Amino acid sequence: MNVKTLNFRPILYLLFTVIGGSQSKELARKIASKLDCKYVDSKITIFPDGESKITLPETLTGTVVVVQTTYPHADTNMMRALALIAKAKKTASRVIAVIPYLCYMRQDMEFLPGEIVTSKMVAKLLGATGAAKIITVDIHSNLAVNYFDVPLVNTSAIPKMAGYFRKLDLKCPMIISPDLFWSKKAKQFAEMLGAEQIALNKQRDRKTGKLKILHQKNLDLSGRDVVLIDDMISTGNSMILAARYAKSCYCRRIFAVCTHPLLVDNAEKRLMDADIDKIISSNTIEHKTNQVDVSDIIAQSIE
C-alpha cells in the first residue's frame, strides 16, 4: 500500500490511531501524519523503584498502531511496548506493533552452553500480549524472524540511506561492511550508489568479546571516501576498528552509517576520535545523528 497515493484519507483517519510510546513520540507523529490519522500521546510516570506507570488518555477503537522503539534500556522499553499493546488490545479491533529497533535479536541461538535464546521469548511475548502484526526496521537476525507466530514485516532503511548519499559529493566511494554479517545489505547499498563494496573479515572472541580484523590483501583506498555501514552502532567498537583499518589504507573521508544509533558507552565521541568524519543514522532511535526518516516506509507497511 502506498499511502501517498491514497484518495480516501477520511476513511483512514477512522481506521487508524497511532500511539506514541515514550521513546518514539516524534517518529509516531510522523507516521500518523503520513497516514493522515489520529495521534495519541502516552503518558508515563516513573516510580522510585524504576517501575513505569503508563496511561492512555482515552479509549481506543479500530486499528491501533503502537510505536515504541526499544532503545536502551532495552528491558524497560520492551516492557512499555508490551503494556501499550495489552492496553490497546482491550478495546481495539486490531493492534499493530511498530518497534523500529527490536531488541534481543542478537540473541537468536545458543552460542555457548546455557545461553537463553531471548529473541524467541520476545517474539512469543509480543504475540501473546495482543499484537496482530509487528513492523520493524532492519532486524538484526533473519533466524529470529522464524520465532514469531504473528506476521512480522521487516522493512529496510537501505534505500533511504542510499538516497541520502546520492546527494553527497563522494570521491570514488568504497562501501565497507565492518564484518561479513551485514555484507549483503552493504552490497545492496553499494549497488544503489553504483559504488564498489567489500566486507572486512572481523573475528570476535565469544568469551572475551575482543575484536580483530584479518588483513585484506590488495586493498587500495588512497584518496577515496569510505562509507562504513552496519545495521546498528552500539559501543562502536566494530566501526572504530574498521575506521582505523581504512585510515591505515590512506583513505580520504570516513562516514559511519547505521539504521539504529544505539551509541552507548560514549560511542559517539569515541567514533569521532577515531577520525570518522560524520555519523549518519535513521530515526528508528531518536538521536542527533538522524539524517534519514523511515516514517514513510513504516507507514507503507501498515494496512
PDB file of C-alpha atoms in Angstrom:
ATOM      1  CA  MET A   1       0.000   0.000   0.000  1.00  0.00           C
ATOM      2  CA  ASN A   2       1.419   3.351  -0.981  1.00  0.00           C
ATOM      3  CA  VAL A   3      -0.103   5.801   1.472  1.00  0.00           C
ATOM      4  CA  LYS A   4       0.997   8.783  -0.590  1.00  0.00           C
ATOM      5  CA  THR A   5      -1.377   7.848  -3.388  1.00  0.00           C
ATOM      6  CA  LEU A   6      -4.448   7.028  -1.304  1.00  0.00           C
ATOM      7  CA  ASN A   7      -7.540   9.113  -2.048  1.00  0.00           C
ATOM      8  CA  PHE A   8      -9.641   8.095   0.972  1.00  0.00           C
ATOM      9  CA  ARG A   9      -7.813   9.790   3.823  1.00  0.00           C
ATOM     10  CA  PRO A  10     -11.002  10.459   5.868  1.00  0.00           C
ATOM     11  CA  ILE A  11     -11.624   6.706   5.942  1.00  0.00           C
ATOM     12  CA  LEU A  12      -8.004   6.102   7.001  1.00  0.00           C
ATOM     13  CA  TYR A  13      -8.498   8.560   9.837  1.00  0.00           C
ATOM     14  CA  LEU A  14     -11.362   6.456  11.131  1.00  0.00           C
ATOM     15  CA  LEU A  15      -9.478   3.174  10.702  1.00  0.00           C
ATOM     16  CA  PHE A  16      -6.181   4.009  12.394  1.00  0.00           C
ATOM     17  CA  THR A  17      -4.996   5.568  15.625  1.00  0.00           C
ATOM     18  CA  VAL A  18      -1.252   5.900  16.268  1.00  0.00           C
ATOM     19  CA  ILE A  19       0.048   5.800  19.849  1.00  0.00           C
ATOM     20  CA  GLY A  20       3.460   7.293  20.565  1.00  0.00           C
ATOM     21  CA  GLY A  21       5.455   5.342  23.131  1.00  0.00           C
ATOM     22  CA  SER A  22       7.927   7.054  25.435  1.00  0.00           C
ATOM     23  CA  GLN A  23      10.921   6.575  23.098  1.00  0.00           C
ATOM     24  CA  SER A  24       9.226   7.142  19.725  1.00  0.00           C
ATOM     25  CA  LYS A  25       6.924  10.141  20.018  1.00  0.00           C
ATOM     26  CA  GLU A  26       8.442  12.135  17.163  1.00  0.00           C
ATOM     27  CA  LEU A  27       8.532   9.138  14.805  1.00  0.00           C
ATOM     28  CA  ALA A  28       4.969   8.180  15.790  1.00  0.00           C
ATOM     29  CA  ARG A  29       3.731  11.686  14.967  1.00  0.00           C
ATOM     30  CA  LYS A  30       5.388  11.469  11.556  1.00  0.00           C
ATOM     31  CA  ILE A  31       3.794   8.079  10.879  1.00  0.00           C
ATOM     32  CA  ALA A  32       0.382   9.463  11.879  1.00  0.00           C
ATOM     33  CA  SER A  33       0.962  12.407   9.550  1.00  0.00           C
ATOM     34  CA  LYS A  34       1.852  10.073   6.664  1.00  0.00           C
ATOM     35  CA  LEU A  35      -1.352   8.097   7.296  1.00  0.00           C
ATOM     36  CA  ASP A  36      -3.313  11.289   7.928  1.00  0.00           C
ATOM     37  CA  CYS A  37      -4.772   9.691  11.041  1.00  0.00           C
ATOM     38  CA  LYS A  38      -5.164  10.464  14.714  1.00  0.00           C
ATOM     39  CA  TYR A  39      -2.147  10.599  17.049  1.00  0.00           C
ATOM     40  CA  VAL A  40      -2.474   9.810  20.761  1.00  0.00           C
ATOM     41  CA  ASP A  41       0.292  10.548  23.221  1.00  0.00           C
ATOM     42  CA  SER A  42       1.012   8.105  26.041  1.00  0.00           C
ATOM     43  CA  LYS A  43       1.746   9.482  29.488  1.00  0.00           C
ATOM     44  CA  ILE A  44       4.388   7.933  31.682  1.00  0.00           C
ATOM     45  CA  THR A  45       5.301   8.167  35.355  1.00  0.00           C
ATOM     46  CA  ILE A  46       8.419   6.539  36.802  1.00  0.00           C
ATOM     47  CA  PHE A  47       8.200   5.259  40.372  1.00  0.00           C
ATOM     48  CA  PRO A  48      11.265   5.480  42.644  1.00  0.00           C
ATOM     49  CA  ASP A  49      11.980   1.763  42.177  1.00  0.00           C
ATOM     50  CA  GLY A  50      12.088   2.195  38.403  1.00  0.00           C
ATOM     51  CA  GLU A  51       8.629   0.850  37.561  1.00  0.00           C
ATOM     52  CA  SER A  52       6.825   2.571  34.685  1.00  0.00           C
ATOM     53  CA  LYS A  53       3.214   3.659  35.010  1.00  0.00           C
ATOM     54  CA  ILE A  54       1.719   4.266  31.562  1.00  0.00           C
ATOM     55  CA  THR A  55      -1.593   5.991  30.904  1.00  0.00           C
ATOM     56  CA  LEU A  56      -3.616   6.464  27.732  1.00  0.00           C
ATOM     57  CA  PRO A  57      -5.942   9.482  27.812  1.00  0.00           C
ATOM     58  CA  GLU A  58      -8.851   7.823  26.005  1.00  0.00           C
ATOM     59  CA  THR A  59     -10.448   4.559  24.925  1.00  0.00           C
ATOM     60  CA  LEU A  60      -9.187   3.464  21.527  1.00  0.00           C
ATOM     61  CA  THR A  61     -11.123   1.566  18.866  1.00  0.00           C
ATOM     62  CA  GLY A  62     -10.481   0.373  15.310  1.00  0.00           C
ATOM     63  CA  THR A  63      -6.904  -0.487  14.379  1.00  0.00           C
ATOM     64  CA  VAL A  64      -4.374   0.894  16.849  1.00  0.00           C
ATOM     65  CA  VAL A  65      -0.722   1.319  15.896  1.00  0.00           C
ATOM     66  CA  VAL A  66       1.647   1.265  18.872  1.00  0.00           C
ATOM     67  CA  VAL A  67       5.031   2.856  18.099  1.00  0.00           C
ATOM     68  CA  GLN A  68       7.748   2.171  20.649  1.00  0.00           C
ATOM     69  CA  THR A  69      11.409   1.521  19.918  1.00  0.00           C
ATOM     70  CA  THR A  70      13.449  -0.495  22.401  1.00  0.00           C
ATOM     71  CA  TYR A  71      16.386   1.835  22.815  1.00  0.00           C
ATOM     72  CA  PRO A  72      18.467   1.154  25.922  1.00  0.00           C
ATOM     73  CA  HIS A  73      17.429   0.328  28.463  1.00  0.00           C
ATOM     74  CA  ALA A  74      16.020  -2.460  26.356  1.00  0.00           C
ATOM     75  CA  ASP A  75      14.170  -4.240  29.171  1.00  0.00           C
ATOM     76  CA  THR A  76      12.332  -1.098  30.278  1.00  0.00           C
ATOM     77  CA  ASN A  77      11.272  -0.042  26.809  1.00  0.00           C
ATOM     78  CA  MET A  78      10.196  -3.523  25.781  1.00  0.00           C
ATOM     79  CA  MET A  79       8.009  -3.705  28.900  1.00  0.00           C
ATOM     80  CA  ARG A  80       6.477  -0.336  27.983  1.00  0.00           C
ATOM     81  CA  ALA A  81       5.762  -1.590  24.454  1.00  0.00           C
ATOM     82  CA  LEU A  82       4.064  -4.712  25.840  1.00  0.00           C
ATOM     83  CA  ALA A  83       1.979  -2.639  28.259  1.00  0.00           C
ATOM     84  CA  LEU A  84       0.767  -0.326  25.481  1.00  0.00           C
ATOM     85  CA  ILE A  85      -0.103  -3.269  23.242  1.00  0.00           C
ATOM     86  CA  ALA A  86      -2.035  -5.013  26.044  1.00  0.00           C
ATOM     87  CA  LYS A  87      -3.955  -1.854  26.937  1.00  0.00           C
ATOM     88  CA  ALA A  88      -4.856  -1.079  23.321  1.00  0.00           C
ATOM     89  CA  LYS A  89      -5.937  -4.670  22.707  1.00  0.00           C
ATOM     90  CA  LYS A  90      -8.728  -4.379  25.308  1.00  0.00           C
ATOM     91  CA  THR A  91     -10.799  -2.039  23.141  1.00  0.00           C
ATOM     92  CA  ALA A  92      -9.210  -2.009  19.674  1.00  0.00           C
ATOM     93  CA  SER A  93     -10.252  -4.401  16.924  1.00  0.00           C
ATOM     94  CA  ARG A  94      -6.598  -4.918  15.987  1.00  0.00           C
ATOM     95  CA  VAL A  95      -3.198  -3.801  17.291  1.00  0.00           C
ATOM     96  CA  ILE A  96      -0.158  -3.316  15.077  1.00  0.00           C
ATOM     97  CA  ALA A  97       3.135  -3.063  16.966  1.00  0.00           C
ATOM     98  CA  VAL A  98       5.734  -0.844  15.323  1.00  0.00           C
ATOM     99  CA  ILE A  99       9.054  -1.498  17.040  1.00  0.00           C
ATOM    100  CA  PRO A 100      11.617   0.235  14.798  1.00  0.00           C
ATOM    101  CA  TYR A 101      14.595  -1.108  16.743  1.00  0.00           C
ATOM    102  CA  LEU A 102      13.673  -4.536  18.062  1.00  0.00           C
ATOM    103  CA  CYS A 103      15.949  -5.545  20.927  1.00  0.00           C
ATOM    104  CA  TYR A 104      17.256  -9.023  21.763  1.00  0.00           C
ATOM    105  CA  MET A 105      17.502 -10.079  18.119  1.00  0.00           C
ATOM    106  CA  ARG A 106      21.232 -10.709  18.529  1.00  0.00           C
ATOM    107  CA  GLN A 107      20.406 -13.474  20.986  1.00  0.00           C
ATOM    108  CA  ASP A 108      18.935 -15.743  18.331  1.00  0.00           C
ATOM    109  CA  MET A 109      20.709 -19.008  19.183  1.00  0.00           C
ATOM    110  CA  GLU A 110      22.624 -20.729  21.947  1.00  0.00           C
ATOM    111  CA  PHE A 111      26.154 -19.651  21.095  1.00  0.00           C
ATOM    112  CA  LEU A 112      27.604 -21.063  24.321  1.00  0.00           C
ATOM    113  CA  PRO A 113      26.112 -23.808  26.503  1.00  0.00           C
ATOM    114  CA  GLY A 114      23.453 -22.499  28.872  1.00  0.00           C
ATOM    115  CA  GLU A 115      22.638 -19.297  26.965  1.00  0.00           C
ATOM    116  CA  ILE A 116      18.948 -18.443  26.643  1.00  0.00           C
ATOM    117  CA  VAL A 117      17.560 -17.706  23.165  1.00  0.00           C
ATOM    118  CA  THR A 118      15.947 -14.465  24.309  1.00  0.00           C
ATOM    119  CA  SER A 119      14.784 -13.395  20.851  1.00  0.00           C
ATOM    120  CA  LYS A 120      12.410 -16.376  20.850  1.00  0.00           C
ATOM    121  CA  MET A 121      10.951 -15.282  24.198  1.00  0.00           C
ATOM    122  CA  VAL A 122      10.432 -11.693  22.956  1.00  0.00           C
ATOM    123  CA  ALA A 123       8.678 -12.981  19.830  1.00  0.00           C
ATOM    124  CA  LYS A 124       6.250 -15.041  21.933  1.00  0.00           C
ATOM    125  CA  LEU A 125       5.574 -12.156  24.331  1.00  0.00           C
ATOM    126  CA  LEU A 126       4.667  -9.714  21.573  1.00  0.00           C
ATOM    127  CA  GLY A 127       2.161 -12.137  20.079  1.00  0.00           C
ATOM    128  CA  ALA A 128       0.718 -13.226  23.425  1.00  0.00           C
ATOM    129  CA  THR A 129       0.218  -9.616  24.542  1.00  0.00           C
ATOM    130  CA  GLY A 130      -2.052  -8.899  21.590  1.00  0.00           C
ATOM    131  CA  ALA A 131      -0.036  -7.704  18.599  1.00  0.00           C
ATOM    132  CA  ALA A 132      -1.675  -8.942  15.399  1.00  0.00           C
ATOM    133  CA  LYS A 133       1.213  -7.696  13.291  1.00  0.00           C
ATOM    134  CA  ILE A 134       4.716  -6.454  14.040  1.00  0.00           C
ATOM    135  CA  ILE A 135       6.690  -3.967  11.940  1.00  0.00           C
ATOM    136  CA  THR A 136      10.376  -3.402  12.460  1.00  0.00           C
ATOM    137  CA  VAL A 137      13.306  -1.950  10.503  1.00  0.00           C
ATOM    138  CA  ASP A 138      16.433  -3.892   9.525  1.00  0.00           C
ATOM    139  CA  ILE A 139      16.019  -6.666  12.069  1.00  0.00           C
ATOM    140  CA  HIS A 140      19.397  -7.971  13.195  1.00  0.00           C
ATOM    141  CA  SER A 141      18.654 -11.662  12.722  1.00  0.00           C
ATOM    142  CA  ASN A 142      16.853 -13.382   9.872  1.00  0.00           C
ATOM    143  CA  LEU A 143      16.821 -16.513  12.002  1.00  0.00           C
ATOM    144  CA  ALA A 144      14.785 -14.743  14.692  1.00  0.00           C
ATOM    145  CA  VAL A 145      12.050 -13.944  12.157  1.00  0.00           C
ATOM    146  CA  ASN A 146      11.069 -17.611  12.329  1.00  0.00           C
ATOM    147  CA  TYR A 147      10.290 -17.319  16.044  1.00  0.00           C
ATOM    148  CA  PHE A 148       7.267 -15.038  15.515  1.00  0.00           C
ATOM    149  CA  ASP A 149       3.786 -16.573  15.484  1.00  0.00           C
ATOM    150  CA  VAL A 150       2.211 -13.377  14.119  1.00  0.00           C
ATOM    151  CA  PRO A 151       3.131 -11.698  10.809  1.00  0.00           C
ATOM    152  CA  LEU A 152       6.353  -9.706  11.019  1.00  0.00           C
ATOM    153  CA  VAL A 153       7.253  -7.090   8.399  1.00  0.00           C
ATOM    154  CA  ASN A 154      10.958  -6.313   8.256  1.00  0.00           C
ATOM    155  CA  THR A 155      11.354  -3.045   6.366  1.00  0.00           C
ATOM    156  CA  SER A 156      14.732  -1.590   5.454  1.00  0.00           C
ATOM    157  CA  ALA A 157      16.296   1.849   5.676  1.00  0.00           C
ATOM    158  CA  ILE A 158      18.860   0.986   2.996  1.00  0.00           C
ATOM    159  CA  PRO A 159      17.057   2.668   0.036  1.00  0.00           C
ATOM    160  CA  LYS A 160      16.559   5.852   2.077  1.00  0.00           C
ATOM    161  CA  MET A 161      20.228   5.754   3.159  1.00  0.00           C
ATOM    162  CA  ALA A 162      21.322   5.429  -0.461  1.00  0.00           C
ATOM    163  CA  GLY A 163      19.127   8.383  -1.386  1.00  0.00           C
ATOM    164  CA  TYR A 164      20.874  10.491   1.266  1.00  0.00           C
ATOM    165  CA  PHE A 165      24.355   9.601  -0.001  1.00  0.00           C
ATOM    166  CA  ARG A 166      23.473  10.173  -3.640  1.00  0.00           C
ATOM    167  CA  LYS A 167      23.205  13.852  -2.741  1.00  0.00           C
ATOM    168  CA  LEU A 168      26.762  13.981  -1.374  1.00  0.00           C
ATOM    169  CA  ASP A 169      29.860  14.668  -3.429  1.00  0.00           C
ATOM    170  CA  LEU A 170      31.671  11.409  -2.730  1.00  0.00           C
ATOM    171  CA  LYS A 171      35.073  10.756  -4.262  1.00  0.00           C
ATOM    172  CA  CYS A 172      35.384   7.234  -5.718  1.00  0.00           C
ATOM    173  CA  PRO A 173      33.492   5.789  -2.743  1.00  0.00           C
ATOM    174  CA  MET A 174      34.171   2.383  -1.236  1.00  0.00           C
ATOM    175  CA  ILE A 175      31.346   0.860   0.806  1.00  0.00           C
ATOM    176  CA  ILE A 176      32.668  -1.266   3.640  1.00  0.00           C
ATOM    177  CA  SER A 177      30.811  -3.622   5.929  1.00  0.00           C
ATOM    178  CA  PRO A 178      32.806  -3.870   9.191  1.00  0.00           C
ATOM    179  CA  ASP A 179      32.185  -7.633   9.180  1.00  0.00           C
ATOM    180  CA  LEU A 180      30.771 -10.379   6.982  1.00  0.00           C
ATOM    181  CA  PHE A 181      27.409 -10.415   8.779  1.00  0.00           C
ATOM    182  CA  TRP A 182      25.832  -7.401   7.039  1.00  0.00           C
ATOM    183  CA  SER A 183      27.709  -7.749   3.760  1.00  0.00           C
ATOM    184  CA  LYS A 184      24.576  -8.493   1.692  1.00  0.00           C
ATOM    185  CA  LYS A 185      22.911  -5.275   2.837  1.00  0.00           C
ATOM    186  CA  ALA A 186      26.144  -3.362   2.256  1.00  0.00           C
ATOM    187  CA  LYS A 187      26.259  -4.775  -1.270  1.00  0.00           C
ATOM    188  CA  GLN A 188      22.665  -3.682  -1.863  1.00  0.00           C
ATOM    189  CA  PHE A 189      23.548  -0.188  -0.613  1.00  0.00           C
ATOM    190  CA  ALA A 190      26.634  -0.065  -2.865  1.00  0.00           C
ATOM    191  CA  GLU A 191      24.666  -1.151  -5.929  1.00  0.00           C
ATOM    192  CA  MET A 192      22.181   1.658  -5.361  1.00  0.00           C
ATOM    193  CA  LEU A 193      25.095   4.108  -5.346  1.00  0.00           C
ATOM    194  CA  GLY A 194      26.958   2.456  -8.212  1.00  0.00           C
ATOM    195  CA  ALA A 195      29.930   2.023  -5.905  1.00  0.00           C
ATOM    196  CA  GLU A 196      32.383  -0.751  -5.001  1.00  0.00           C
ATOM    197  CA  GLN A 197      31.853  -2.778  -1.850  1.00  0.00           C
ATOM    198  CA  ILE A 198      33.851  -5.078   0.401  1.00  0.00           C
ATOM    199  CA  ALA A 199      33.270  -6.777   3.746  1.00  0.00           C
ATOM    200  CA  LEU A 200      36.013  -6.947   6.332  1.00  0.00           C
ATOM    201  CA  ASN A 201      36.629 -10.275   8.000  1.00  0.00           C
ATOM    202  CA  LYS A 202      36.027  -9.440  11.650  1.00  0.00           C
ATOM    203  CA  GLN A 203      36.514 -12.044  14.327  1.00  0.00           C
ATOM    204  CA  ARG A 204      35.160 -11.794  17.875  1.00  0.00           C
ATOM    205  CA  ASP A 205      36.181 -13.950  20.813  1.00  0.00           C
ATOM    206  CA  ARG A 206      32.844 -15.217  22.180  1.00  0.00           C
ATOM    207  CA  LYS A 207      34.206 -15.315  25.726  1.00  0.00           C
ATOM    208  CA  THR A 208      36.177 -12.067  25.939  1.00  0.00           C
ATOM    209  CA  GLY A 209      34.354 -10.047  23.255  1.00  0.00           C
ATOM    210  CA  LYS A 210      37.700  -8.889  21.826  1.00  0.00           C
ATOM    211  CA  LEU A 211      37.625  -7.975  18.120  1.00  0.00           C
ATOM    212  CA  LYS A 212      40.198  -8.198  15.383  1.00  0.00           C
ATOM    213  CA  ILE A 213      40.129  -7.674  11.598  1.00  0.00           C
ATOM    214  CA  LEU A 214      42.009 -10.053   9.336  1.00  0.00           C
ATOM    215  CA  HIS A 215      44.227  -8.300   6.799  1.00  0.00           C
ATOM    216  CA  GLN A 216      42.627  -7.613   3.395  1.00  0.00           C
ATOM    217  CA  LYS A 217      45.092  -8.122   0.547  1.00  0.00           C
ATOM    218  CA  ASN A 218      45.445  -5.544  -2.236  1.00  0.00           C
ATOM    219  CA  LEU A 219      43.052  -3.037  -0.672  1.00  0.00           C
ATOM    220  CA  ASP A 220      43.884   0.429  -2.004  1.00  0.00           C
ATOM    221  CA  LEU A 221      41.780   3.227  -0.508  1.00  0.00           C
ATOM    222  CA  SER A 222      44.185   6.060  -1.288  1.00  0.00           C
ATOM    223  CA  GLY A 223      42.252   9.328  -1.641  1.00  0.00           C
ATOM    224  CA  ARG A 224      38.874   7.537  -1.640  1.00  0.00           C
ATOM    225  CA  ASP A 225      35.855   8.229   0.550  1.00  0.00           C
ATOM    226  CA  VAL A 226      34.850   5.291   2.718  1.00  0.00           C
ATOM    227  CA  VAL A 227      31.321   4.567   3.924  1.00  0.00           C
ATOM    228  CA  LEU A 228      31.201   2.111   6.821  1.00  0.00           C
ATOM    229  CA  ILE A 229      27.714   0.650   7.063  1.00  0.00           C
ATOM    230  CA  ASP A 230      26.041  -1.642   9.602  1.00  0.00           C
ATOM    231  CA  ASP A 231      22.579  -2.299  10.984  1.00  0.00           C
ATOM    232  CA  MET A 232      23.428  -0.770  14.353  1.00  0.00           C
ATOM    233  CA  ILE A 233      26.174   1.052  16.184  1.00  0.00           C
ATOM    234  CA  SER A 234      26.147   0.072  19.842  1.00  0.00           C
ATOM    235  CA  THR A 235      29.509   0.614  21.554  1.00  0.00           C
ATOM    236  CA  GLY A 236      31.065   1.491  18.201  1.00  0.00           C
ATOM    237  CA  ASN A 237      33.956  -0.942  18.630  1.00  0.00           C
ATOM    238  CA  SER A 238      33.446  -2.624  15.241  1.00  0.00           C
ATOM    239  CA  MET A 239      33.193   0.727  13.444  1.00  0.00           C
ATOM    240  CA  ILE A 240      36.265   2.089  15.227  1.00  0.00           C
ATOM    241  CA  LEU A 241      38.291  -0.974  14.291  1.00  0.00           C
ATOM    242  CA  ALA A 242      37.143  -0.685  10.666  1.00  0.00           C
ATOM    243  CA  ALA A 243      37.848   3.066  10.592  1.00  0.00           C
ATOM    244  CA  ARG A 244      41.396   2.561  11.832  1.00  0.00           C
ATOM    245  CA  TYR A 245      41.909  -0.109   9.220  1.00  0.00           C
ATOM    246  CA  ALA A 246      40.593   2.198   6.475  1.00  0.00           C
ATOM    247  CA  LYS A 247      42.869   5.002   7.670  1.00  0.00           C
ATOM    248  CA  SER A 248      45.848   2.649   7.502  1.00  0.00           C
ATOM    249  CA  CYS A 249      44.956   2.220   3.813  1.00  0.00           C
ATOM    250  CA  TYR A 250      45.169   6.023   3.305  1.00  0.00           C
ATOM    251  CA  CYS A 251      41.504   6.746   2.653  1.00  0.00           C
ATOM    252  CA  ARG A 252      40.112  10.292   2.368  1.00  0.00           C
ATOM    253  CA  ARG A 253      36.941  10.748   4.439  1.00  0.00           C
ATOM    254  CA  ILE A 254      35.118   8.173   6.567  1.00  0.00           C
ATOM    255  CA  PHE A 255      31.357   8.091   7.117  1.00  0.00           C
ATOM    256  CA  ALA A 256      29.811   5.765   9.705  1.00  0.00           C
ATOM    257  CA  VAL A 257      26.278   4.790   8.715  1.00  0.00           C
ATOM    258  CA  CYS A 258      23.704   2.720  10.579  1.00  0.00           C
ATOM    259  CA  THR A 259      19.989   2.145  10.814  1.00  0.00           C
ATOM    260  CA  HIS A 260      19.930   2.027  14.625  1.00  0.00           C
ATOM    261  CA  PRO A 261      22.075   4.564  16.532  1.00  0.00           C
ATOM    262  CA  LEU A 262      22.279   2.977  19.984  1.00  0.00           C
ATOM    263  CA  LEU A 263      25.616   4.730  20.602  1.00  0.00           C
ATOM    264  CA  VAL A 264      26.139   3.566  24.196  1.00  0.00           C
ATOM    265  CA  ASP A 265      29.215   3.962  26.418  1.00  0.00           C
ATOM    266  CA  ASN A 266      30.282   7.303  24.919  1.00  0.00           C
ATOM    267  CA  ALA A 267      30.379   5.699  21.470  1.00  0.00           C
ATOM    268  CA  GLU A 268      29.762   8.919  19.537  1.00  0.00           C
ATOM    269  CA  LYS A 269      32.830  10.653  20.955  1.00  0.00           C
ATOM    270  CA  ARG A 270      34.963   7.548  20.516  1.00  0.00           C
ATOM    271  CA  LEU A 271      33.917   7.295  16.867  1.00  0.00           C
ATOM    272  CA  MET A 272      34.821  10.904  16.192  1.00  0.00           C
ATOM    273  CA  ASP A 273      38.149  10.409  17.987  1.00  0.00           C
ATOM    274  CA  ALA A 274      38.802   7.539  15.555  1.00  0.00           C
ATOM    275  CA  ASP A 275      38.849  10.042  12.650  1.00  0.00           C
ATOM    276  CA  ILE A 276      35.326   9.310  11.464  1.00  0.00           C
ATOM    277  CA  ASP A 277      34.115  12.482   9.769  1.00  0.00           C
ATOM    278  CA  LYS A 278      30.367  12.041  10.217  1.00  0.00           C
ATOM    279  CA  ILE A 279      27.866   9.608  11.756  1.00  0.00           C
ATOM    280  CA  ILE A 280      24.597   9.165   9.856  1.00  0.00           C
ATOM    281  CA  SER A 281      21.604   7.186  11.093  1.00  0.00           C
ATOM    282  CA  SER A 282      17.920   6.684  10.534  1.00  0.00           C
ATOM    283  CA  ASN A 283      15.377   7.794  13.135  1.00  0.00           C
ATOM    284  CA  THR A 284      14.446   4.338  14.425  1.00  0.00           C
ATOM    285  CA  ILE A 285      16.032   5.721  17.594  1.00  0.00           C
ATOM    286  CA  GLU A 286      15.854   9.447  18.220  1.00  0.00           C
ATOM    287  CA  HIS A 287      19.377  10.894  18.153  1.00  0.00           C
ATOM    288  CA  LYS A 288      21.164  13.939  16.788  1.00  0.00           C
ATOM    289  CA  THR A 289      22.773  11.714  14.130  1.00  0.00           C
ATOM    290  CA  ASN A 290      19.337  11.156  12.496  1.00  0.00           C
ATOM    291  CA  GLN A 291      19.510  12.175   8.846  1.00  0.00           C
ATOM    292  CA  VAL A 292      17.189   9.589   7.297  1.00  0.00           C
ATOM    293  CA  ASP A 293      13.463   9.462   8.078  1.00  0.00           C
ATOM    294  CA  VAL A 294      11.872   5.985   7.923  1.00  0.00           C
ATOM    295  CA  SER A 295       8.324   7.070   8.804  1.00  0.00           C
ATOM    296  CA  ASP A 296       7.162   6.696   5.194  1.00  0.00           C
ATOM    297  CA  ILE A 297       8.431   3.138   4.738  1.00  0.00           C
ATOM    298  CA  ILE A 298       6.833   2.169   8.051  1.00  0.00           C
ATOM    299  CA  ALA A 299       3.547   3.839   7.085  1.00  0.00           C
ATOM    300  CA  GLN A 300       3.528   1.913   3.808  1.00  0.00           C
ATOM    301  CA  SER A 301       3.706  -1.346   5.792  1.00  0.00           C
ATOM    302  CA  ILE A 302       0.618  -0.506   7.878  1.00  0.00           C
ATOM    303  CA  GLU A 303      -2.579  -1.967   6.480  1.00  0.00           C
TER     304      GLU A 303
END
